[in-house]
Structure formats: C-alpha cells, structure tokens
mmCIF file of N, CA, C and O in Angstrom:
data_model
loop_
_atom_site.group_PDB
_atom_site.id
_atom_site.type_symbol
_atom_site.label_atom_id
_atom_site.label_comp_id
_atom_site.label_asym_id
_atom_site.label_seq_id
_atom_site.Cartn_x
_atom_site.Cartn_y
_atom_site.Cartn_z
ATOM 1 N N MET A 396 15.414 2.514 -25.434
ATOM 2 C CA MET A 396 15.193 2.950 -24.380
ATOM 3 C C MET A 396 14.670 1.639 -23.508
ATOM 4 O O MET A 396 13.617 1.373 -23.729
ATOM 5 N N THR A 397 15.568 1.477 -22.322
ATOM 6 C CA THR A 397 15.041 0.219 -21.497
ATOM 7 C C THR A 397 14.949 0.441 -20.238
ATOM 8 O O THR A 397 15.243 -0.113 -19.297
ATOM 9 N N ASP A 398 14.551 1.741 -19.821
ATOM 10 C CA ASP A 398 14.040 2.228 -18.474
ATOM 11 C C ASP A 398 12.829 1.242 -17.859
ATOM 12 O O ASP A 398 12.097 0.777 -18.436
ATOM 13 N N LYS A 399 13.056 0.635 -16.826
ATOM 14 C CA LYS A 399 12.344 -0.128 -16.038
ATOM 15 C C LYS A 399 10.950 0.960 -15.657
ATOM 16 O O LYS A 399 11.131 1.993 -15.440
ATOM 17 N N PRO A 400 9.960 0.228 -15.571
ATOM 18 C CA PRO A 400 8.839 1.167 -15.162
ATOM 19 C C PRO A 400 8.886 1.111 -13.489
ATOM 20 O O PRO A 400 9.470 0.515 -13.021
ATOM 21 N N ALA A 401 8.229 2.375 -13.208
ATOM 22 C CA ALA A 401 8.217 2.562 -11.753
ATOM 23 C C ALA A 401 7.614 1.732 -10.875
ATOM 24 O O ALA A 401 6.428 1.482 -11.441
ATOM 25 N N THR A 402 7.826 1.132 -9.830
ATOM 26 C CA THR A 402 7.185 0.281 -9.062
ATOM 27 C C THR A 402 6.633 1.391 -7.789
ATOM 28 O O THR A 402 7.290 2.045 -6.986
ATOM 29 N N THR A 403 5.095 1.082 -7.786
ATOM 30 C CA THR A 403 4.306 1.776 -6.665
ATOM 31 C C THR A 403 3.993 0.741 -5.800
ATOM 32 O O THR A 403 3.073 -0.038 -6.260
ATOM 33 N N TYR A 404 4.109 1.083 -4.145
ATOM 34 C CA TYR A 404 3.622 0.155 -3.483
ATOM 35 C C TYR A 404 2.357 0.786 -2.798
ATOM 36 O O TYR A 404 2.297 1.909 -2.378
ATOM 37 N N ILE A 405 1.208 0.111 -2.573
ATOM 38 C CA ILE A 405 -0.039 0.529 -2.200
ATOM 39 C C ILE A 405 -0.359 -0.368 -0.750
ATOM 40 O O ILE A 405 -0.213 -1.469 -0.735
ATOM 41 N N VAL A 406 -0.960 0.377 0.291
ATOM 42 C CA VAL A 406 -1.328 -0.279 1.475
ATOM 43 C C VAL A 406 -2.820 0.260 1.406
ATOM 44 O O VAL A 406 -3.061 1.345 1.527
ATOM 45 N N SER A 407 -3.636 -0.564 1.600
ATOM 46 C CA SER A 407 -5.389 -0.351 1.327
ATOM 47 C C SER A 407 -5.649 -0.486 2.824
ATOM 48 O O SER A 407 -5.700 -1.670 3.509
ATOM 49 N N VAL A 408 -6.295 0.317 3.493
ATOM 50 C CA VAL A 408 -6.640 0.403 4.913
ATOM 51 C C VAL A 408 -8.124 0.381 4.862
ATOM 52 O O VAL A 408 -8.602 1.507 4.260
ATOM 53 N N PHE A 409 -8.944 -0.728 5.290
ATOM 54 C CA PHE A 409 -10.258 -0.431 5.444
ATOM 55 C C PHE A 409 -10.599 -0.049 6.630
ATOM 56 O O PHE A 409 -10.693 -0.270 7.801
ATOM 57 N N ASP A 410 -11.501 1.341 6.501
ATOM 58 C CA ASP A 410 -11.684 1.958 7.796
ATOM 59 C C ASP A 410 -13.206 1.543 8.197
ATOM 60 O O ASP A 410 -13.496 1.815 9.381
ATOM 61 N N LYS A 411 -13.944 1.346 6.985
ATOM 62 C CA LYS A 411 -15.331 1.390 7.491
ATOM 63 C C LYS A 411 -15.801 0.238 6.358
ATOM 64 O O LYS A 411 -15.201 -0.110 5.416
ATOM 65 N N PRO A 412 -16.881 -0.492 6.423
ATOM 66 C CA PRO A 412 -17.199 -1.598 5.675
ATOM 67 C C PRO A 412 -17.273 -1.203 4.173
ATOM 68 O O PRO A 412 -16.965 -2.100 3.356
ATOM 69 N N ASN A 413 -17.469 0.386 3.425
ATOM 70 C CA ASN A 413 -17.671 0.216 2.292
ATOM 71 C C ASN A 413 -16.569 1.487 2.009
ATOM 72 O O ASN A 413 -16.690 2.433 1.010
ATOM 73 N N TRP A 414 -15.745 1.946 2.708
ATOM 74 C CA TRP A 414 -14.782 3.018 2.586
ATOM 75 C C TRP A 414 -13.411 2.452 2.962
ATOM 76 O O TRP A 414 -13.064 1.874 4.115
ATOM 77 N N ARG A 415 -12.404 2.749 2.086
ATOM 78 C CA ARG A 415 -11.074 2.786 2.513
ATOM 79 C C ARG A 415 -10.063 3.874 2.263
ATOM 80 O O ARG A 415 -10.348 4.940 1.390
ATOM 81 N N THR A 416 -8.663 3.535 3.151
ATOM 82 C CA THR A 416 -7.879 4.702 2.453
ATOM 83 C C THR A 416 -6.562 3.957 1.809
ATOM 84 O O THR A 416 -6.158 2.754 1.865
ATOM 85 N N ILE A 417 -6.414 4.518 0.682
ATOM 86 C CA ILE A 417 -4.837 3.952 0.231
ATOM 87 C C ILE A 417 -3.658 4.959 0.335
ATOM 88 O O ILE A 417 -3.835 6.227 0.101
ATOM 89 N N LEU A 418 -2.678 4.351 0.695
ATOM 90 C CA LEU A 418 -1.459 4.873 0.935
ATOM 91 C C LEU A 418 -0.581 4.507 -0.059
ATOM 92 O O LEU A 418 -0.739 3.124 0.031
ATOM 93 N N THR A 419 0.148 5.167 -0.570
ATOM 94 C CA THR A 419 1.202 4.740 -1.660
ATOM 95 C C THR A 419 2.752 5.297 -1.350
ATOM 96 O O THR A 419 2.647 6.393 -0.658
ATOM 97 N N THR A 420 3.602 4.524 -1.649
ATOM 98 C CA THR A 420 4.945 4.532 -1.615
ATOM 99 C C THR A 420 5.817 4.468 -2.620
ATOM 100 O O THR A 420 5.628 3.436 -3.291
ATOM 101 N N LYS A 421 6.884 4.867 -2.694
ATOM 102 C CA LYS A 421 8.036 4.045 -3.696
ATOM 103 C C LYS A 421 9.018 3.225 -3.159
ATOM 104 O O LYS A 421 9.517 2.407 -3.817
ATOM 105 N N ASP A 422 9.071 3.142 -1.669
ATOM 106 C CA ASP A 422 9.847 2.265 -0.825
ATOM 107 C C ASP A 422 9.176 1.043 -0.295
ATOM 108 O O ASP A 422 8.138 1.427 0.477
ATOM 109 N N LYS A 423 9.558 0.017 -0.906
ATOM 110 C CA LYS A 423 8.998 -1.343 -0.449
ATOM 111 C C LYS A 423 8.940 -1.552 1.142
ATOM 112 O O LYS A 423 7.955 -2.009 1.711
ATOM 113 N N ALA A 424 10.275 -0.821 1.584
ATOM 114 C CA ALA A 424 10.566 -1.235 3.269
ATOM 115 C C ALA A 424 9.302 -0.471 3.907
ATOM 116 O O ALA A 424 8.683 -0.984 5.026
ATOM 117 N N GLU A 425 9.179 0.893 3.384
ATOM 118 C CA GLU A 425 8.260 2.021 4.047
ATOM 119 C C GLU A 425 6.636 1.096 3.996
ATOM 120 O O GLU A 425 6.041 1.437 4.886
ATOM 121 N N ALA A 426 6.443 0.582 2.852
ATOM 122 C CA ALA A 426 5.136 0.178 2.574
ATOM 123 C C ALA A 426 5.078 -0.948 3.499
ATOM 124 O O ALA A 426 3.582 -1.062 4.112
ATOM 125 N N GLU A 427 5.904 -2.112 3.549
ATOM 126 C CA GLU A 427 5.702 -3.022 4.510
ATOM 127 C C GLU A 427 5.536 -2.501 5.979
ATOM 128 O O GLU A 427 4.763 -2.960 6.762
ATOM 129 N N ALA A 428 6.031 -1.472 6.496
ATOM 130 C CA ALA A 428 5.929 -0.927 7.932
ATOM 131 C C ALA A 428 4.895 -0.255 8.069
ATOM 132 O O ALA A 428 4.265 -0.340 9.074
ATOM 133 N N LEU A 429 4.084 0.210 6.755
ATOM 134 C CA LEU A 429 2.881 1.051 7.022
ATOM 135 C C LEU A 429 1.803 -0.194 7.253
ATOM 136 O O LEU A 429 0.935 0.116 8.029
ATOM 137 N N GLU A 430 2.062 -1.202 6.382
ATOM 138 C CA GLU A 430 1.053 -2.006 6.601
ATOM 139 C C GLU A 430 1.064 -2.938 8.140
ATOM 140 O O GLU A 430 0.171 -3.180 8.692
ATOM 141 N N GLN A 431 2.087 -3.102 8.431
ATOM 142 C CA GLN A 431 2.443 -3.789 10.058
ATOM 143 C C GLN A 431 1.833 -2.973 10.816
ATOM 144 O O GLN A 431 1.390 -3.442 11.655
ATOM 145 N N ALA A 432 2.171 -1.353 10.699
ATOM 146 C CA ALA A 432 1.839 -0.673 12.021
ATOM 147 C C ALA A 432 0.283 -0.241 12.004
ATOM 148 O O ALA A 432 -0.502 -0.544 12.826
ATOM 149 N N MET A 433 -0.264 -0.725 10.665
ATOM 150 C CA MET A 433 -1.910 -0.642 10.707
ATOM 151 C C MET A 433 -2.528 -2.103 11.213
ATOM 152 O O MET A 433 -3.605 -1.730 11.862
ATOM 153 N N LEU A 434 -1.696 -2.993 10.865
ATOM 154 C CA LEU A 434 -2.286 -4.375 11.738
ATOM 155 C C LEU A 434 -2.360 -4.179 13.159
ATOM 156 O O LEU A 434 -2.925 -4.574 13.826
ATOM 157 N N GLN A 435 -1.021 -3.471 13.406
ATOM 158 C CA GLN A 435 -0.573 -3.740 14.822
ATOM 159 C C GLN A 435 -1.888 -2.768 15.800
ATOM 160 O O GLN A 435 -2.456 -3.061 16.936
ATOM 161 N N ASP A 436 -2.466 -1.912 14.954
ATOM 162 C CA ASP A 436 -3.412 -0.992 15.549
ATOM 163 C C ASP A 436 -4.900 -1.335 15.419
ATOM 164 O O ASP A 436 -5.770 -0.673 15.940
ATOM 165 N N GLY A 437 -4.972 -2.511 14.557
ATOM 166 C CA GLY A 437 -6.151 -3.293 14.662
ATOM 167 C C GLY A 437 -6.725 -2.894 13.531
ATOM 168 O O GLY A 437 -7.915 -3.533 13.143
ATOM 169 N N ALA A 438 -6.140 -2.239 12.700
ATOM 170 C CA ALA A 438 -6.855 -2.091 11.201
ATOM 171 C C ALA A 438 -7.064 -3.268 10.220
ATOM 172 O O ALA A 438 -5.918 -4.064 10.429
ATOM 173 N N LYS A 439 -7.802 -3.079 9.332
ATOM 174 C CA LYS A 439 -7.786 -4.240 8.343
ATOM 175 C C LYS A 439 -7.095 -3.450 7.204
ATOM 176 O O LYS A 439 -7.156 -2.880 6.689
ATOM 177 N N ALA A 440 -5.765 -4.196 6.867
ATOM 178 C CA ALA A 440 -5.004 -3.676 5.843
ATOM 179 C C ALA A 440 -4.113 -4.743 5.328
ATOM 180 O O ALA A 440 -4.201 -5.920 5.460
ATOM 181 N N ARG A 441 -4.160 -4.422 3.821
ATOM 182 C CA ARG A 441 -3.174 -5.291 2.975
ATOM 183 C C ARG A 441 -2.250 -4.379 1.895
ATOM 184 O O ARG A 441 -2.606 -3.325 1.505
ATOM 185 N N GLY A 442 -1.303 -5.185 1.759
ATOM 186 C CA GLY A 442 -0.465 -4.237 0.777
ATOM 187 C C GLY A 442 -0.360 -5.046 -0.453
ATOM 188 O O GLY A 442 -1.111 -6.043 -0.878
ATOM 189 N N ALA A 443 0.239 -4.319 -1.726
ATOM 190 C CA ALA A 443 -0.159 -4.621 -2.971
ATOM 191 C C ALA A 443 1.341 -3.907 -3.601
ATOM 192 O O ALA A 443 1.813 -2.893 -3.191
ATOM 193 N N MET A 444 1.259 -4.351 -4.807
ATOM 194 C CA MET A 444 2.498 -3.782 -5.774
ATOM 195 C C MET A 444 2.134 -3.605 -7.220
ATOM 196 O O MET A 444 1.753 -4.346 -7.687
ATOM 197 N N ALA A 445 2.329 -2.350 -7.781
ATOM 198 C CA ALA A 445 1.731 -1.979 -8.772
ATOM 199 C C ALA A 445 3.049 -1.332 -9.626
ATOM 200 O O ALA A 445 3.676 -0.536 -9.361
ATOM 201 N N GLU A 446 3.224 -1.807 -11.014
ATOM 202 C CA GLU A 446 4.345 -1.247 -11.999
ATOM 203 C C GLU A 446 3.715 -0.303 -12.802
ATOM 204 O O GLU A 446 2.480 -0.778 -13.497
ATOM 205 N N ASN A 447 4.162 0.962 -12.825
ATOM 206 C CA ASN A 447 3.441 1.834 -13.641
ATOM 207 C C ASN A 447 4.406 1.560 -15.139
ATOM 208 O O ASN A 447 5.748 1.515 -15.162
ATOM 209 N N GLY A 448 3.655 1.728 -16.183
ATOM 210 C CA GLY A 448 4.512 1.600 -17.340
ATOM 211 C C GLY A 448 3.736 1.646 -18.657
ATOM 212 O O GLY A 448 2.602 1.062 -18.935
#
C-alpha cells in the first residue's frame, strides 16, 4: 500500500504570554488565509505543516 500520509496545516495564534490557540485544517490555502487574517488583526500567528503517518 502506497498511500501518502495526510498533511495537516496548523496555525498557532499567541493570545497571551503563556497561552495560545491552535487552528488546524487539511487545506493549505485556508491555513494561509487564517494566518494572514490573524496577522492583519494584530495577533501573533505562525503557520506550520505536519504530516500524519
């Protein structure tokens, strides 16, 4: 079986000094849009990619 592992895109939003919110999606464009929206709102955000498998 040669199934590719599923990719999960993660956007981490730092709300407070020691607390953050993690948003996940399977859609790369949606993850990039989430990250940009958070940055435009003044939040500290960053995106990452994780392969499950």
